[in-house]
């Protein structure tokens, strides 16, 4: 039976301990929050694809007191936990119940979206759905806006599975986590566990390829085994004067060479 976040028990169980199987989460979330705080401009809105139980927003509103958020999620049970958790911030966020596999039918409130974030959610979308999601995010962001993705990525090679296991065992010993159990004893078991969780993560290179194809300047900023933090910048549209200035600068660099 695949993990179903729409089930209230699953939602509460997941919310109760989010580091047990993912000890990198606090550290990587801290990085994402620092990036969002450095980027956020008053008056802009942050879009969160997969707002879930609102754990990230609780941290975000502490870090950026005036932030405005629109959050999307397919689980009413997760959004109910978010509603309870985020009562002090009720005026700062709104939510939409929507399945992100159908992102093209998602209508957002008209806002100036400077940042889009997505945490541990988009790995439930297949390759074609990811392409549509990245295109949607690119359309939604203002020019110059930033997309931050923190998510599980695929373990792609059976031959390297032992390397992942070594690092997961090290991590579990150091942090008292249970990543090894969560990810399986063999590559075949790992794939079966992914199926149970309805996880269909893309590989690192494919993420970068799709982000760039969607129009982002994209990089992986942090990676620990199968947990990655990506950033994608929607390029600024240059004014004709800026374009000319860039061309001139490039020409003079060539002359100096
Ligand atoms: C692991 S939780 C992460 C929640 C939140 N981003 C966080 O990090 O605290 C995954 C969330 O993704 C949502 N989700 C999974 N598949 C989805 C889909 N196809 N459309 C919308 N939301 C989805 C689930 O309902 C759940 O709230």
mmCIF file of C-alpha atoms and ligand atoms in Angstrom:
data_model
loop_
_atom_site.group_PDB
_atom_site.id
_atom_site.type_symbol
_atom_site.label_atom_id
_atom_site.label_comp_id
_atom_site.label_asym_id
_atom_site.label_seq_id
_atom_site.Cartn_x
_atom_site.Cartn_y
_atom_site.Cartn_z
ATOM 1 C CA UNK A 1 0.000 0.000 0.000
ATOM 2 C CA UNK A 2 1.790 3.236 -1.111
ATOM 3 C CA UNK A 3 2.284 6.040 1.404
ATOM 4 C CA UNK A 4 -0.696 8.396 1.101
ATOM 5 C CA UNK A 5 -0.365 11.869 2.630
ATOM 6 C CA UNK A 6 -4.127 12.349 2.220
ATOM 7 C CA UNK A 7 -4.635 9.831 5.009
ATOM 8 C CA UNK A 8 -4.853 11.798 8.313
ATOM 9 C CA UNK A 9 -2.853 9.148 10.224
ATOM 10 C CA UNK A 10 -0.043 9.165 7.661
ATOM 11 C CA UNK A 11 -0.028 12.977 7.722
ATOM 12 C CA UNK A 12 0.279 13.122 11.550
ATOM 13 C CA UNK A 13 2.889 10.328 11.648
ATOM 14 C CA UNK A 14 5.046 12.088 9.049
ATOM 15 C CA UNK A 15 4.713 15.432 10.792
ATOM 16 C CA UNK A 16 5.666 13.971 14.194
ATOM 17 C CA UNK A 17 9.254 13.130 13.207
ATOM 18 C CA UNK A 18 10.690 14.478 9.983
ATOM 19 C CA UNK A 19 14.382 13.882 10.820
ATOM 20 C CA UNK A 20 14.194 10.199 11.813
ATOM 21 C CA UNK A 21 14.754 9.087 8.225
ATOM 22 C CA UNK A 22 16.188 12.371 6.959
ATOM 23 C CA UNK A 23 18.805 13.737 9.353
ATOM 24 C CA UNK A 24 20.015 16.225 6.711
ATOM 25 C CA UNK A 25 16.641 17.979 6.716
ATOM 26 C CA UNK A 26 17.333 20.569 9.475
ATOM 27 C CA UNK A 27 20.706 21.516 7.984
ATOM 28 C CA UNK A 28 19.476 21.726 4.409
ATOM 29 C CA UNK A 29 16.321 23.573 5.449
ATOM 30 C CA UNK A 30 18.537 26.065 7.261
ATOM 31 C CA UNK A 31 20.402 26.669 3.981
ATOM 32 C CA UNK A 32 17.148 27.091 2.070
ATOM 33 C CA UNK A 33 15.841 29.556 4.660
ATOM 34 C CA UNK A 34 19.070 31.577 4.550
ATOM 35 C CA UNK A 35 18.799 31.760 0.757
ATOM 36 C CA UNK A 36 15.140 32.764 0.879
ATOM 37 C CA UNK A 37 15.822 35.414 3.535
ATOM 38 C CA UNK A 38 18.680 36.891 1.484
ATOM 39 C CA UNK A 39 16.424 37.017 -1.568
ATOM 40 C CA UNK A 40 13.058 38.113 -0.212
ATOM 41 C CA UNK A 41 11.826 41.596 -1.079
ATOM 42 C CA UNK A 42 8.917 43.127 0.851
ATOM 43 C CA UNK A 43 5.747 43.080 -1.233
ATOM 44 C CA UNK A 44 6.696 39.877 -3.011
ATOM 45 C CA UNK A 45 5.119 36.481 -2.430
ATOM 46 C CA UNK A 46 6.785 33.099 -1.927
ATOM 47 C CA UNK A 47 5.090 30.162 -3.644
ATOM 48 C CA UNK A 48 5.521 26.801 -1.879
ATOM 49 C CA UNK A 49 4.718 23.750 -4.007
ATOM 50 C CA UNK A 50 3.922 21.093 -1.382
ATOM 51 C CA UNK A 51 3.306 23.236 1.711
ATOM 52 C CA UNK A 52 2.355 20.102 3.653
ATOM 53 C CA UNK A 53 1.950 20.487 7.396
ATOM 54 C CA UNK A 54 3.474 23.974 7.412
ATOM 55 C CA UNK A 55 6.748 23.110 9.154
ATOM 56 C CA UNK A 56 8.778 25.105 6.643
ATOM 57 C CA UNK A 57 6.448 28.107 6.877
ATOM 58 C CA UNK A 58 6.711 28.151 10.678
ATOM 59 C CA UNK A 59 10.493 28.557 10.241
ATOM 60 C CA UNK A 60 10.095 30.938 7.312
ATOM 61 C CA UNK A 61 7.798 33.355 9.161
ATOM 62 C CA UNK A 62 10.257 33.400 12.088
ATOM 63 C CA UNK A 63 13.095 34.177 9.695
ATOM 64 C CA UNK A 64 11.271 36.638 7.434
ATOM 65 C CA UNK A 65 8.615 38.244 9.658
ATOM 66 C CA UNK A 66 6.695 40.027 6.870
ATOM 67 C CA UNK A 67 6.776 37.206 4.332
ATOM 68 C CA UNK A 68 3.681 36.390 2.297
ATOM 69 C CA UNK A 69 3.225 32.787 1.144
ATOM 70 C CA UNK A 70 0.896 30.949 -1.208
ATOM 71 C CA UNK A 71 1.083 27.194 -0.624
ATOM 72 C CA UNK A 72 -0.199 24.331 -2.747
ATOM 73 C CA UNK A 73 -0.734 20.747 -1.626
ATOM 74 C CA UNK A 74 -2.901 17.781 -2.608
ATOM 75 C CA UNK A 75 -3.550 16.678 0.978
ATOM 76 C CA UNK A 76 -6.338 18.305 3.000
ATOM 77 C CA UNK A 77 -5.019 16.366 6.035
ATOM 78 C CA UNK A 78 -1.559 17.951 5.736
ATOM 79 C CA UNK A 79 -3.068 21.409 5.183
ATOM 80 C CA UNK A 80 -5.215 20.951 8.303
ATOM 81 C CA UNK A 81 -2.054 20.382 10.383
ATOM 82 C CA UNK A 82 -0.589 23.484 8.713
ATOM 83 C CA UNK A 83 -3.693 25.472 9.678
ATOM 84 C CA UNK A 84 -3.267 24.451 13.330
ATOM 85 C CA UNK A 85 0.474 25.138 13.314
ATOM 86 C CA UNK A 86 0.317 28.462 11.490
ATOM 87 C CA UNK A 87 -2.550 30.098 13.395
ATOM 88 C CA UNK A 88 -0.335 33.009 14.528
ATOM 89 C CA UNK A 89 0.486 33.696 10.857
ATOM 90 C CA UNK A 90 -2.997 33.268 9.395
ATOM 91 C CA UNK A 91 -2.865 36.654 7.659
ATOM 92 C CA UNK A 92 0.402 35.828 5.927
ATOM 93 C CA UNK A 93 -0.465 32.785 3.894
ATOM 94 C CA UNK A 94 -3.152 31.137 1.819
ATOM 95 C CA UNK A 95 -3.411 27.590 0.514
ATOM 96 C CA UNK A 96 -4.750 25.834 -2.554
ATOM 97 C CA UNK A 97 -5.705 22.160 -2.613
ATOM 98 C CA UNK A 98 -4.336 20.909 -5.931
ATOM 99 C CA UNK A 99 -2.571 17.888 -7.375
ATOM 100 C CA UNK A 100 0.781 19.004 -8.775
ATOM 101 C CA UNK A 101 0.779 16.192 -11.321
ATOM 102 C CA UNK A 102 -1.896 18.400 -12.978
ATOM 103 C CA UNK A 103 0.034 21.637 -12.580
ATOM 104 C CA UNK A 104 -1.201 23.130 -15.851
ATOM 105 C CA UNK A 105 -4.696 23.479 -14.353
ATOM 106 C CA UNK A 106 -3.405 25.278 -11.245
ATOM 107 C CA UNK A 107 -4.559 28.900 -11.049
ATOM 108 C CA UNK A 108 -2.618 30.964 -8.533
ATOM 109 C CA UNK A 109 -3.724 34.234 -6.986
ATOM 110 C CA UNK A 110 -2.229 37.144 -8.940
ATOM 111 C CA UNK A 111 0.892 38.125 -6.988
ATOM 112 C CA UNK A 112 4.466 39.153 -7.588
ATOM 113 C CA UNK A 113 6.207 35.805 -7.053
ATOM 114 C CA UNK A 114 9.877 36.498 -6.310
ATOM 115 C CA UNK A 115 10.673 33.067 -4.875
ATOM 116 C CA UNK A 116 9.296 29.570 -5.451
ATOM 117 C CA UNK A 117 10.250 26.807 -3.012
ATOM 118 C CA UNK A 118 9.496 23.108 -3.009
ATOM 119 C CA UNK A 119 10.618 20.725 -0.285
ATOM 120 C CA UNK A 120 10.383 16.920 -0.413
ATOM 121 C CA UNK A 121 7.398 16.989 -2.767
ATOM 122 C CA UNK A 122 8.259 17.068 -6.471
ATOM 123 C CA UNK A 123 9.866 13.606 -6.360
ATOM 124 C CA UNK A 124 6.288 12.291 -6.626
ATOM 125 C CA UNK A 125 6.114 13.647 -10.206
ATOM 126 C CA UNK A 126 7.346 11.693 -13.224
ATOM 127 C CA UNK A 127 9.718 13.090 -15.826
ATOM 128 C CA UNK A 128 7.023 14.595 -18.072
ATOM 129 C CA UNK A 129 5.195 16.084 -15.072
ATOM 130 C CA UNK A 130 8.487 17.556 -13.822
ATOM 131 C CA UNK A 131 9.020 19.239 -17.180
ATOM 132 C CA UNK A 132 5.594 20.842 -16.893
ATOM 133 C CA UNK A 133 6.255 21.788 -13.268
ATOM 134 C CA UNK A 134 9.548 23.508 -14.117
ATOM 135 C CA UNK A 135 7.910 25.353 -17.030
ATOM 136 C CA UNK A 136 5.088 26.468 -14.679
ATOM 137 C CA UNK A 137 7.550 27.661 -12.021
ATOM 138 C CA UNK A 138 9.521 29.589 -14.636
ATOM 139 C CA UNK A 139 6.324 31.242 -15.954
ATOM 140 C CA UNK A 140 5.187 32.097 -12.433
ATOM 141 C CA UNK A 141 8.393 33.763 -11.229
ATOM 142 C CA UNK A 142 9.130 37.417 -11.899
ATOM 143 C CA UNK A 143 12.254 37.998 -14.051
ATOM 144 C CA UNK A 144 15.266 37.571 -11.769
ATOM 145 C CA UNK A 145 13.222 35.397 -9.383
ATOM 146 C CA UNK A 146 14.674 32.376 -7.609
ATOM 147 C CA UNK A 147 13.502 28.769 -7.437
ATOM 148 C CA UNK A 148 14.785 26.631 -4.552
ATOM 149 C CA UNK A 149 14.252 22.890 -4.640
ATOM 150 C CA UNK A 150 15.157 20.675 -1.693
ATOM 151 C CA UNK A 151 14.374 17.088 -2.465
ATOM 152 C CA UNK A 152 15.326 13.452 -2.678
ATOM 153 C CA UNK A 153 17.150 12.547 -5.898
ATOM 154 C CA UNK A 154 17.530 9.134 -7.491
ATOM 155 C CA UNK A 155 20.190 6.598 -6.557
ATOM 156 C CA UNK A 156 20.911 5.708 -10.161
ATOM 157 C CA UNK A 157 23.431 2.860 -10.173
ATOM 158 C CA UNK A 158 23.187 -0.534 -8.443
ATOM 159 C CA UNK A 159 26.994 -0.664 -8.580
ATOM 160 C CA UNK A 160 27.216 2.430 -6.339
ATOM 161 C CA UNK A 161 24.495 1.444 -3.884
ATOM 162 C CA UNK A 162 27.143 0.145 -1.431
ATOM 163 C CA UNK A 163 28.767 3.616 -1.378
ATOM 164 C CA UNK A 164 25.455 5.186 -0.391
ATOM 165 C CA UNK A 165 25.004 2.527 2.304
ATOM 166 C CA UNK A 166 28.435 3.272 3.781
ATOM 167 C CA UNK A 167 27.575 6.959 4.111
ATOM 168 C CA UNK A 168 24.058 6.262 5.431
ATOM 169 C CA UNK A 169 25.541 3.930 8.096
ATOM 170 C CA UNK A 170 28.033 6.637 9.052
ATOM 171 C CA UNK A 171 25.236 9.206 9.226
ATOM 172 C CA UNK A 172 23.028 6.908 11.340
ATOM 173 C CA UNK A 173 25.897 6.243 13.772
ATOM 174 C CA UNK A 174 26.676 9.963 14.082
ATOM 175 C CA UNK A 175 23.144 11.287 14.246
ATOM 176 C CA UNK A 176 21.049 8.436 15.632
ATOM 177 C CA UNK A 177 18.923 8.406 12.458
ATOM 178 C CA UNK A 178 17.557 5.420 10.508
ATOM 179 C CA UNK A 179 18.356 6.213 6.872
ATOM 180 C CA UNK A 180 19.785 2.724 6.237
ATOM 181 C CA UNK A 181 16.510 1.075 7.269
ATOM 182 C CA UNK A 182 14.465 3.568 5.290
ATOM 183 C CA UNK A 183 16.445 3.132 2.067
ATOM 184 C CA UNK A 184 16.784 -0.671 2.043
ATOM 185 C CA UNK A 185 19.490 -3.324 2.352
ATOM 186 C CA UNK A 186 19.928 -3.919 -1.392
ATOM 187 C CA UNK A 187 19.411 -1.837 -4.524
ATOM 188 C CA UNK A 188 16.352 -3.959 -5.417
ATOM 189 C CA UNK A 189 14.890 -3.384 -1.947
ATOM 190 C CA UNK A 190 15.618 0.338 -2.277
ATOM 191 C CA UNK A 191 13.656 0.457 -5.524
ATOM 192 C CA UNK A 192 10.770 -1.473 -3.911
ATOM 193 C CA UNK A 193 10.737 0.973 -0.989
ATOM 194 C CA UNK A 194 10.597 3.880 -3.447
ATOM 195 C CA UNK A 195 7.599 2.245 -5.074
ATOM 196 C CA UNK A 196 5.924 1.831 -1.647
ATOM 197 C CA UNK A 197 6.380 5.524 -0.960
ATOM 198 C CA UNK A 198 5.288 6.466 -4.493
ATOM 199 C CA UNK A 199 8.723 8.104 -4.844
ATOM 200 C CA UNK A 200 9.944 8.486 -8.430
ATOM 201 C CA UNK A 201 12.887 10.860 -8.034
ATOM 202 C CA UNK A 202 14.946 12.069 -10.990
ATOM 203 C CA UNK A 203 18.741 11.942 -11.027
ATOM 204 C CA UNK A 204 20.882 14.983 -10.346
ATOM 205 C CA UNK A 205 21.930 15.540 -13.964
ATOM 206 C CA UNK A 206 18.346 15.218 -15.213
ATOM 207 C CA UNK A 207 17.160 17.878 -12.756
ATOM 208 C CA UNK A 208 19.792 20.309 -14.004
ATOM 209 C CA UNK A 209 18.995 19.451 -17.618
ATOM 210 C CA UNK A 210 15.266 20.062 -17.144
ATOM 211 C CA UNK A 211 15.762 23.236 -15.112
ATOM 212 C CA UNK A 212 18.023 24.677 -17.811
ATOM 213 C CA UNK A 213 15.649 23.572 -20.556
ATOM 214 C CA UNK A 214 12.868 25.440 -18.743
ATOM 215 C CA UNK A 215 14.972 28.615 -18.900
ATOM 216 C CA UNK A 216 16.708 28.601 -15.516
ATOM 217 C CA UNK A 217 20.347 29.204 -14.762
ATOM 218 C CA UNK A 218 20.597 26.224 -12.433
ATOM 219 C CA UNK A 219 23.030 24.673 -9.953
ATOM 220 C CA UNK A 220 23.073 22.090 -7.193
ATOM 221 C CA UNK A 221 24.163 24.046 -4.108
ATOM 222 C CA UNK A 222 24.316 21.188 -1.624
ATOM 223 C CA UNK A 223 24.240 17.431 -1.895
ATOM 224 C CA UNK A 224 24.441 14.663 0.678
ATOM 225 C CA UNK A 225 24.012 11.225 -0.917
ATOM 226 C CA UNK A 226 20.398 11.377 -2.220
ATOM 227 C CA UNK A 227 19.325 14.710 -0.655
ATOM 228 C CA UNK A 228 19.928 17.742 -2.865
ATOM 229 C CA UNK A 229 19.388 21.493 -2.733
ATOM 230 C CA UNK A 230 19.048 23.136 -6.154
ATOM 231 C CA UNK A 231 18.764 26.789 -7.122
ATOM 232 C CA UNK A 232 17.374 28.084 -10.398
ATOM 233 C CA UNK A 233 17.509 31.720 -11.386
ATOM 234 C CA UNK A 234 15.058 33.059 -13.951
ATOM 235 C CA UNK A 235 17.301 35.334 -15.989
ATOM 236 C CA UNK A 236 16.572 39.008 -15.927
ATOM 237 C CA UNK A 237 15.307 40.396 -19.196
ATOM 238 C CA UNK A 238 17.948 42.912 -20.220
ATOM 239 C CA UNK A 239 17.045 46.378 -21.442
ATOM 240 C CA UNK A 240 18.530 47.198 -24.901
ATOM 241 C CA UNK A 241 21.049 49.497 -23.172
ATOM 242 C CA UNK A 242 22.149 46.739 -20.761
ATOM 243 C CA UNK A 243 22.426 44.275 -23.644
ATOM 244 C CA UNK A 244 24.607 46.702 -25.594
ATOM 245 C CA UNK A 245 26.772 47.324 -22.505
ATOM 246 C CA UNK A 246 27.283 43.565 -22.018
ATOM 247 C CA UNK A 247 28.275 43.155 -25.675
ATOM 248 C CA UNK A 248 30.732 46.050 -25.414
ATOM 249 C CA UNK A 249 32.266 44.561 -22.243
ATOM 250 C CA UNK A 250 32.712 41.194 -23.980
ATOM 251 C CA UNK A 251 34.285 42.845 -27.050
ATOM 252 C CA UNK A 252 36.807 44.769 -24.905
ATOM 253 C CA UNK A 253 37.671 41.582 -22.953
ATOM 254 C CA UNK A 254 38.467 39.930 -26.319
ATOM 255 C CA UNK A 255 40.703 42.874 -27.336
ATOM 256 C CA UNK A 256 42.591 42.619 -24.018
ATOM 257 C CA UNK A 257 43.169 38.879 -24.579
HETATM 258 C C1 LIG B 1 7.102 14.904 2.752
HETATM 259 S S1 LIG B 1 5.813 16.038 2.730
HETATM 260 C C2 LIG B 1 6.690 17.586 2.703
HETATM 261 C C3 LIG B 1 5.867 18.763 3.160
HETATM 262 C C4 LIG B 1 6.620 20.080 3.293
HETATM 263 N N1 LIG B 1 7.122 20.530 2.012
HETATM 264 C C5 LIG B 1 7.754 19.964 4.272
HETATM 265 O O1 LIG B 1 8.897 19.765 3.830
HETATM 266 O O2 LIG B 1 7.513 20.074 5.475
HETATM 267 C C6 LIG B 1 5.273 15.881 1.044
HETATM 268 C C7 LIG B 1 4.077 16.697 0.705
HETATM 269 O O3 LIG B 1 3.877 16.643 -0.693
HETATM 270 C C8 LIG B 1 2.492 16.560 -0.939
HETATM 271 N N2 LIG B 1 2.302 15.947 -2.248
HETATM 272 C C9 LIG B 1 2.728 14.735 -2.663
HETATM 273 N N3 LIG B 1 2.351 14.526 -3.941
HETATM 274 C C10 LIG B 1 1.662 15.622 -4.328
HETATM 275 C C11 LIG B 1 1.025 16.008 -5.523
HETATM 276 N N4 LIG B 1 0.992 15.208 -6.594
HETATM 277 N N5 LIG B 1 0.435 17.214 -5.571
HETATM 278 C C12 LIG B 1 0.453 18.049 -4.491
HETATM 279 N N6 LIG B 1 1.037 17.733 -3.331
HETATM 280 C C13 LIG B 1 1.646 16.542 -3.242
HETATM 281 C C14 LIG B 1 1.968 15.704 0.195
HETATM 282 O O4 LIG B 1 0.576 15.873 0.374
HETATM 283 C C15 LIG B 1 2.795 16.215 1.356
HETATM 284 O O5 LIG B 1 2.164 17.272 2.023
#
